[in-house]
Coordinates of C-alpha atoms and ligand atoms in Angstrom, one line a residue:
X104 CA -0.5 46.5 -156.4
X105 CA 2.9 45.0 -156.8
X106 CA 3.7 41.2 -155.5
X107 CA 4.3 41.0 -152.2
X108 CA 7.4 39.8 -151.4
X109 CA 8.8 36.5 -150.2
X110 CA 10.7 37.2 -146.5
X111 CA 12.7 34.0 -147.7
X112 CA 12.7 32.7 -150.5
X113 CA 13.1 28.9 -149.9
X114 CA 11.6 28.2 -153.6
X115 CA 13.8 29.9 -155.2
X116 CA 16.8 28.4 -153.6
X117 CA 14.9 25.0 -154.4
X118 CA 14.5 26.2 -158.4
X119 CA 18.3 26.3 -158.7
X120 CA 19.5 23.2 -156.8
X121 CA 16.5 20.9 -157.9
X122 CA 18.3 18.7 -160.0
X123 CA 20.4 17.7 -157.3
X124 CA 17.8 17.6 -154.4
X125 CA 15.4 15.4 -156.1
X126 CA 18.1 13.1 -157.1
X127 CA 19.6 12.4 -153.3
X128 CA 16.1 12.1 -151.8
X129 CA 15.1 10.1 -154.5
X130 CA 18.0 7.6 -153.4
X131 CA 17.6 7.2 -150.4
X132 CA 13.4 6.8 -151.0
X133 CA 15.1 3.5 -153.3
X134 CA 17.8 2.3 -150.4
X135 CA 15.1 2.9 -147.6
X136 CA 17.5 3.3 -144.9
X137 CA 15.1 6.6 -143.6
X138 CA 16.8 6.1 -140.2
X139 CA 20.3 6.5 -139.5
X140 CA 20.7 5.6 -143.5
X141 CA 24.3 6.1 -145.0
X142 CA 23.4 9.8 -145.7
X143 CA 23.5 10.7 -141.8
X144 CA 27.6 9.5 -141.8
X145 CA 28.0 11.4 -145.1
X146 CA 26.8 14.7 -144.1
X147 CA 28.6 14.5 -140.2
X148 CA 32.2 14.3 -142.3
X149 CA 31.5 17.0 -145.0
X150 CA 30.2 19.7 -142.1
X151 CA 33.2 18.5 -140.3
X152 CA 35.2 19.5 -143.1
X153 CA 33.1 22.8 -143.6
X154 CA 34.1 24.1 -140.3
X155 CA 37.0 22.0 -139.3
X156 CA 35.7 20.6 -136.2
X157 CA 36.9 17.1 -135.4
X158 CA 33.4 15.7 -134.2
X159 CA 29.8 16.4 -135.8
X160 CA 27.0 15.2 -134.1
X161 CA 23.8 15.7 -136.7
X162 CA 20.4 15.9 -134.2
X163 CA 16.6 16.1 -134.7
X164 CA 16.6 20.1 -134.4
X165 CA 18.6 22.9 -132.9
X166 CA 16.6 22.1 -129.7
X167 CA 18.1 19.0 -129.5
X168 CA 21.4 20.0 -130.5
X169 CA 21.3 22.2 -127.3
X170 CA 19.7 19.4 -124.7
X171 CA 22.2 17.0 -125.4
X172 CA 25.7 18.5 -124.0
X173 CA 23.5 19.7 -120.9
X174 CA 22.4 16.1 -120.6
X175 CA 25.7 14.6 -121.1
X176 CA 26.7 17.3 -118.1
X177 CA 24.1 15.7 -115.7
X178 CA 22.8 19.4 -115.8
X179 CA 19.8 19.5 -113.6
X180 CA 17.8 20.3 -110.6
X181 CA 19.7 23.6 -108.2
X182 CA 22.1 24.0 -111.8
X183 CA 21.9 27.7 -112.6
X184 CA 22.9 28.3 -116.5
X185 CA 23.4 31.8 -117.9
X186 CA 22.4 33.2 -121.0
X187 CA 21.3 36.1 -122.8
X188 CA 17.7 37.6 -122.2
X189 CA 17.5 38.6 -126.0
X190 CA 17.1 35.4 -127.5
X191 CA 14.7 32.1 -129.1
X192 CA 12.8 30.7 -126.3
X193 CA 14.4 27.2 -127.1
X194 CA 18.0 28.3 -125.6
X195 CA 16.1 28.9 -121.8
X196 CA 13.2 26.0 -122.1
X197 CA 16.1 23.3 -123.1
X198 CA 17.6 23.8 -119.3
X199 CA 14.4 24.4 -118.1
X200 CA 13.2 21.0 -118.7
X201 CA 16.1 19.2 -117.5
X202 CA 15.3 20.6 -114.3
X203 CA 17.9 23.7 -113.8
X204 CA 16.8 27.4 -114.0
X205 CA 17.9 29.8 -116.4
X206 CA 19.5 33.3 -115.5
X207 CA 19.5 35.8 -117.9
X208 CA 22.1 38.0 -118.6
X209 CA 21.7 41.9 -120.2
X210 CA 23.2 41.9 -123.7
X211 CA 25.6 44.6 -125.0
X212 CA 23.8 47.4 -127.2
X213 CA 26.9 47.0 -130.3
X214 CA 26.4 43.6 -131.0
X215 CA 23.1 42.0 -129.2
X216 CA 25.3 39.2 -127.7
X217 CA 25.8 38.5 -123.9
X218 CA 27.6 41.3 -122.0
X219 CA 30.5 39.9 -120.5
X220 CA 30.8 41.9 -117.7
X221 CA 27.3 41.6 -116.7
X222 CA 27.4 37.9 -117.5
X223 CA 30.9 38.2 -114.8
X224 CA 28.5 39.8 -112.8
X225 CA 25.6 37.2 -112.7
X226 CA 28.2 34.4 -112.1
X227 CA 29.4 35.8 -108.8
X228 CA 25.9 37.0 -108.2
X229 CA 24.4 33.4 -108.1
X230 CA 27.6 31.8 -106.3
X231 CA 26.8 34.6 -103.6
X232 CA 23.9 33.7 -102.8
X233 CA 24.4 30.1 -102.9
X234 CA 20.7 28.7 -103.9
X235 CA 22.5 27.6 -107.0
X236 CA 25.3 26.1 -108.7
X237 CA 27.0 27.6 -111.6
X238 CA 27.1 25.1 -114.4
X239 CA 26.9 26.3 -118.0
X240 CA 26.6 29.8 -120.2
X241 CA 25.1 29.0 -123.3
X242 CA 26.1 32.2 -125.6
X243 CA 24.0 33.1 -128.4
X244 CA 25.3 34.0 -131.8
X245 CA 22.1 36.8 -132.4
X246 CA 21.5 37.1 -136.2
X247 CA 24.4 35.4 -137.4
X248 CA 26.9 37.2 -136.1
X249 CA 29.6 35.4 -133.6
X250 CA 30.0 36.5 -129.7
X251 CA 33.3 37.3 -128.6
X252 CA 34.1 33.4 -127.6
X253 CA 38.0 34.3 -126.6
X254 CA 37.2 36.1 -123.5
X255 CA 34.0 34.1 -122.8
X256 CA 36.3 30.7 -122.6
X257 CA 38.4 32.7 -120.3
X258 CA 35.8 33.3 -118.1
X259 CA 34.0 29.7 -118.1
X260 CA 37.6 28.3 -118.0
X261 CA 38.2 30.5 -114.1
X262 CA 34.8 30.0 -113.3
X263 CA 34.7 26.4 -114.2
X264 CA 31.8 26.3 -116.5
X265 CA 30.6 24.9 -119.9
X266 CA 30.8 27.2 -122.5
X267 CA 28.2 25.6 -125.1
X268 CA 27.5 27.8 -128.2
X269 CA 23.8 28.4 -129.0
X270 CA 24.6 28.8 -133.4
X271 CA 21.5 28.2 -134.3
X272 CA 21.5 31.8 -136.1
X273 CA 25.4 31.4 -137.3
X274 CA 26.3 28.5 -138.7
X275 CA 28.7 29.8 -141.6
X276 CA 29.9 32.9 -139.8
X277 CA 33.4 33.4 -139.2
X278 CA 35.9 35.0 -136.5
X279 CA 38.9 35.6 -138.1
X280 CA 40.0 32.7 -139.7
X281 CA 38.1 30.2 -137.6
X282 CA 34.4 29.2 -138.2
X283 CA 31.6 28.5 -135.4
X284 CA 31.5 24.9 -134.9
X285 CA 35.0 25.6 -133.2
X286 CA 34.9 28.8 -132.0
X287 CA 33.3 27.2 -128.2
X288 CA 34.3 23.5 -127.1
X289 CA 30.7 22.7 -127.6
X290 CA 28.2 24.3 -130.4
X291 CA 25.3 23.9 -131.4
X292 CA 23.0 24.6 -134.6
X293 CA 19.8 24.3 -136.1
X294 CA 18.5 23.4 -139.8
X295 CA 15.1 24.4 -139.4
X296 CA 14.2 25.5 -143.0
X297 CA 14.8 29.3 -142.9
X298 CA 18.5 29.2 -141.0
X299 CA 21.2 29.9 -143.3
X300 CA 22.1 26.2 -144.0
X301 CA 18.6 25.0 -143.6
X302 CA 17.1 21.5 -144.4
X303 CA 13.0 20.7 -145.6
X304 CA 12.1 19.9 -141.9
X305 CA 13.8 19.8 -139.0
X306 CA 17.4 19.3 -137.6
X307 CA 20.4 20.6 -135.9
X308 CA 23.9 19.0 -135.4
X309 CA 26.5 19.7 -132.2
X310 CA 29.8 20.3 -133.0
X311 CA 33.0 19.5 -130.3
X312 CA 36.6 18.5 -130.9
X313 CA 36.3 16.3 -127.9
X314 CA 36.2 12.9 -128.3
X315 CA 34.6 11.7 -125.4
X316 CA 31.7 13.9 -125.4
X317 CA 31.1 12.9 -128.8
X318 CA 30.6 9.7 -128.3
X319 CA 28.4 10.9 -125.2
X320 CA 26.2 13.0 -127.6
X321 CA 26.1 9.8 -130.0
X322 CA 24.8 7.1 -127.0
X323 CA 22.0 10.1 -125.8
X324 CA 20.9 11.0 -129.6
X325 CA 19.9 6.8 -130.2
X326 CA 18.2 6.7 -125.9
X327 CA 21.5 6.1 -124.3
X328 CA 22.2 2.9 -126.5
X329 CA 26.3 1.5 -125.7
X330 CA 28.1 -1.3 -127.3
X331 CA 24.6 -1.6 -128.9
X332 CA 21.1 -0.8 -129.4
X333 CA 19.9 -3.0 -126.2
X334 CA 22.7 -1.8 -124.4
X335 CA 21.6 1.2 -122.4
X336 CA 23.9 2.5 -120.3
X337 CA 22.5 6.1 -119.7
X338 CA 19.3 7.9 -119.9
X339 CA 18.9 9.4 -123.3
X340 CA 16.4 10.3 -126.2
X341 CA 15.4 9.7 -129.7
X342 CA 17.3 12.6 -131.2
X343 CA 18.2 11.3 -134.8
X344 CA 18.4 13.5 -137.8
X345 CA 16.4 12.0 -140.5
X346 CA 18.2 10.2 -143.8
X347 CA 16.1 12.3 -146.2
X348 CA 17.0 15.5 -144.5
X349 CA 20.4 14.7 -144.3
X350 CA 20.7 13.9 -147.8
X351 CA 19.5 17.2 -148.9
X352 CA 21.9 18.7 -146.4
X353 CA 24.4 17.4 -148.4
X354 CA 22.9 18.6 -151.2
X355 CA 22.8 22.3 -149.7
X356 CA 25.8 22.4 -147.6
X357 CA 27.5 22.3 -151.1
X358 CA 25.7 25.7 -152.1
X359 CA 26.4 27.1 -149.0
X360 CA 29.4 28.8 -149.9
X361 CA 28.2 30.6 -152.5
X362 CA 25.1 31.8 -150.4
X363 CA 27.1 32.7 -147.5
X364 CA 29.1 35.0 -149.9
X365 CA 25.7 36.3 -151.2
X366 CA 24.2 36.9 -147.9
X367 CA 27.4 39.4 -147.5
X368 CA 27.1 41.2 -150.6
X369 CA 23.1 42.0 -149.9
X370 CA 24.2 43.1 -146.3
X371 CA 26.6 45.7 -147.7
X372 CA 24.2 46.3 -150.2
X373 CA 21.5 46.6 -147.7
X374 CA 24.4 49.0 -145.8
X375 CA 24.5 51.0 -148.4
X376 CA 21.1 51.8 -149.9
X377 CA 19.3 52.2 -146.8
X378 CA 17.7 54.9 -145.6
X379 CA 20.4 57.6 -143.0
X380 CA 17.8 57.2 -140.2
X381 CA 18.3 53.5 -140.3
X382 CA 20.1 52.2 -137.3
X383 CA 22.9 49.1 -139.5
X384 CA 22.8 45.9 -137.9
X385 CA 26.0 45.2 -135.9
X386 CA 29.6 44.0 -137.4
X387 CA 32.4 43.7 -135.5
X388 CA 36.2 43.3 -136.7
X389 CA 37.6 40.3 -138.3
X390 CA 34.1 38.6 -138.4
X391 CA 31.6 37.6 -141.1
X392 CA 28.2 37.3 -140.2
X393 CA 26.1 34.5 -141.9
X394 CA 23.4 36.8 -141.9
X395 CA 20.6 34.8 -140.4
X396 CA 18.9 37.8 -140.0
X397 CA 19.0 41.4 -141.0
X398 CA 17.5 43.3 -138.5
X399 CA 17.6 47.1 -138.7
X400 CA 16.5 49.4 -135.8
X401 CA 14.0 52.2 -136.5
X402 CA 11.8 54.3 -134.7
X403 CA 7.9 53.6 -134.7
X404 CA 8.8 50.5 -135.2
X405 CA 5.0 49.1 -135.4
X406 CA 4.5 51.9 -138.0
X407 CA 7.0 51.7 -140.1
X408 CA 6.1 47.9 -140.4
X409 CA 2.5 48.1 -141.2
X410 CA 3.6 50.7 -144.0
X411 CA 5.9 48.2 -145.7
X412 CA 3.4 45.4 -144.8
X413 CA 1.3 47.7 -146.9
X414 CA 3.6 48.0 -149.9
X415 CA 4.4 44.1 -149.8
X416 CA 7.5 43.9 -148.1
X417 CA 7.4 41.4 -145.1
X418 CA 9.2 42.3 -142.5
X419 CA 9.2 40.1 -138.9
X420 CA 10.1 40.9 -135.2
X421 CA 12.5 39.0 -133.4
X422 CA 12.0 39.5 -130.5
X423 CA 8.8 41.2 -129.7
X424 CA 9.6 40.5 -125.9
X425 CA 12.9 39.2 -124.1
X426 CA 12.7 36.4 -121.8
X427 CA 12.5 37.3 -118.2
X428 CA 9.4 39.1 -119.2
X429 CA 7.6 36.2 -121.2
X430 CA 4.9 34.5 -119.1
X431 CA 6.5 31.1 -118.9
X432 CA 9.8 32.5 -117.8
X433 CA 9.4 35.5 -115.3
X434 CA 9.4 33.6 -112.4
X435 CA 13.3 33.0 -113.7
X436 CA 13.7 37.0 -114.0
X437 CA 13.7 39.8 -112.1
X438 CA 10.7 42.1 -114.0
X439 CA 10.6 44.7 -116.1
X440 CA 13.2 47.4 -115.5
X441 CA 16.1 44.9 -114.9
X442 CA 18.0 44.4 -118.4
X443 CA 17.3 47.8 -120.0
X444 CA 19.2 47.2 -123.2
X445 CA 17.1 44.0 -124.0
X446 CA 14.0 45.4 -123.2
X447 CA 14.8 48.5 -125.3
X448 CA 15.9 46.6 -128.3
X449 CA 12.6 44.5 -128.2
X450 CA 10.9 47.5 -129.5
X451 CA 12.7 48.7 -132.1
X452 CA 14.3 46.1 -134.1
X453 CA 12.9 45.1 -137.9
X454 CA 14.1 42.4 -139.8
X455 CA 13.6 42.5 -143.4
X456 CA 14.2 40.2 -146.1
X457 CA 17.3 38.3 -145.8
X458 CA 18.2 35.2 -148.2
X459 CA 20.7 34.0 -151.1
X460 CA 18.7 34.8 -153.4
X461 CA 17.6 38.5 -153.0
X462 CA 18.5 40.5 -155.7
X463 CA 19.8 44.3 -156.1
X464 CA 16.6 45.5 -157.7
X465 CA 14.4 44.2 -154.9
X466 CA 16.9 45.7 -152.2
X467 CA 16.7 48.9 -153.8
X468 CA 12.0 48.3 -154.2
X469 CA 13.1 47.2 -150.3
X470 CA 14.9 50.5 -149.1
X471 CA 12.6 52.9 -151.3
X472 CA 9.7 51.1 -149.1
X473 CA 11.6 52.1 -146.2
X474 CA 12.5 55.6 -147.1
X475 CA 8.1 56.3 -147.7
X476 CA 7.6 54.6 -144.4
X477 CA 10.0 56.7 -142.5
X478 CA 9.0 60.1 -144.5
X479 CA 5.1 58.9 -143.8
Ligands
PLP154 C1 18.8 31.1 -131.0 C2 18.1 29.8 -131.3 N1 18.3 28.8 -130.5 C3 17.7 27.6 -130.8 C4 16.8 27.4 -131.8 C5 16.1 26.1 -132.0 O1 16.3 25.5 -133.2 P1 15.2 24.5 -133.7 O2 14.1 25.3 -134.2 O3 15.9 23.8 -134.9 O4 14.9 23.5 -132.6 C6 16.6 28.5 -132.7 C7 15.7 28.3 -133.9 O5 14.8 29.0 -134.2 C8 17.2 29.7 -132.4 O6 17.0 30.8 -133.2

């Protein structure tokens, strides 16, 4: 039997950057500043150079990176806030716990992300019937690849709501020749270990080119500290990114130009080489993916994965089931039958093996293992 394969392959990303890695957490294990060290300043400025927005805020995990502009918003109790039903659990509990209720929106089939006009709809839906008050869409960059953020900040702009980017899954990607950290007035990301800029634990970091709501993000991340720590002047959290995992950030965010342009070529590899009955994962024009995932569609989709599972090639499901009909979350939805396209999706998508470090000749053992799944 060959050896199985890594789905992604964080040790071989260590093996090459090693040197580096050790050498920054080693310095900061000597300077002991493992809270809000030097590191934490360092890494804000060079994402903010990475992706050109003016403010970085780094955070203890996407999570975070996604409570703290709702918090800053006073979003809460009888606040409605939209967002696709094909997505992490995260992007609905975050509202959830500050008290407002989530409303998912039916994603469109060509690119998994929110469907504007059904997203139009839901808006006018909600502000007919009054229970609610529209406050925020938080749009979801599925896989990697970007939403279509021009016409959403036209809509939030008329409908006078917060257009907060959930990139946990993009951070990297580009539409035309802007990145996401500036493609919504708020975004978010995560750097749990297996997102495309991922750190050895977790993290996350917001991203705004307002000022104000910056330094909002900054008083909430350290429990709503002002002139100084035992000056509170709002209701906030302990939401700091570590030192250590900032300082291999650093380390990382270096390589992760190279990797972003690697994740490309094995996508169009992937393109390429893969079976005809293979459904592609979606593009759309003028925009580079950071391939977070690379999830095909297939038919038999439980089938076809035990067979590769069977000829070592890890595959994974995201997601098995959209939101509105998760336990914790269908109170929020209206059952099964009401977003088709979601619900559809949830059983045919595969993701396989997606990272920097993936070569040709295990793309090719890869889509071989496909092709004797789907003949099988
Ligand atoms: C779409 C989406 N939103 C939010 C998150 C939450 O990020 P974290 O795990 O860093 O809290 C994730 C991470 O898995 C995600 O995929």
């Amino acid at each position: 039997m060959t050896q199985p394969l890594p789905f992604i392959d964080l040790q071989a990303q260590y093996r090459r950057l090693k040197p580096l890695i050790d050498e920054r957490v080693m310095r900061v294990l000597e300077h002991g500043r493992f809270i809000m060290g030097p590191e934490v300043e360092e890494l804000e400025d060079a994402l903010g150079r990475f992706c050109d927005a003016r403010h970085v805020v780094s955070v203890a995990s996407g999570t975070e990176a996604l409570r703290l502009p709702l918090m800053a918003e006073d979003i809460g109790p009888g606040d409605a806030v939209f967002m696709p039903g094909f997505t992490f659990t995260a992007t609905a509990e975050v509202p959830v716990s500050l008290g407002a209720e989530p409303v998912f929106v039916e994603i469109d089939p060509t690119t998994y992300n929110i469907d504007l006009p059904a997203l139009a709809d839901a808006v006018a839906a909600v502000r007919r019937e009054g229970r609610l008050r529209p406050r925020a869409v938080v749009v979801v960059d599925l896989f990697g690849l970007p939403a279509d953020y021009a016409a959403l900040g036209r809509l939030c702009e008329r409908e006078g709501l917060l257009l907060l980017a959930d990139a946990a899954q993009s951070f990297g990607a580009r539409l035309g020749n802007r990145r996401v950290g500036t493609l919504a007035p708020v975004t978010a990301t995560s750097f749990f270990p297996a997102k495309p800029l991922g750190a050895y634990g977790d993290g996350g970091a917001i991203f705004t080119d307002d000022a104000a709501k910056a330094a909002i993000y900054r008083s909430i991340r350290v429990h709503g500290a002002g002139a100084d720590r035992y000056d509170i002047v709002r209701i906030g959290t302990n939401a700091r990114l570590d030192t250590i995992q900032a300082a291999i950030l650093i380390v990382k965010l270096d390589a992760f130009p190279a990797e972003l342009a690697a994740r490309e070529h094995i996508a169009q590899t992937y393109d390429a080489r893969l079976p005809a009955a293979v459904k592609r994962p979606p593009r759309t024009p003028n925009t580079v993916s950071a391939w977070a995932q690379y999830v095909i569609e297939v038919e038999h989709r439980d089938a076809v994965q035990t067979a590769l599972g069977r000829a070592g090639i890890p595959t994974a499901i995201y997601y098995p089931k959209p939101l509105h009909l998760q336990t914790a979350y269908a109170r929020y939805g209206h059952g099964v039958g009401s977003l088709p396209v979601s619900e559809a999706l949830c059983e045919r998508v595969l993701a396989l093996p997606m990272h920097a470090d993936l070569d040709d000749a295990t793309i090719d053992r890869i889509c071989g293992a496909l092709a004797n799944a789907l003949a099988a």
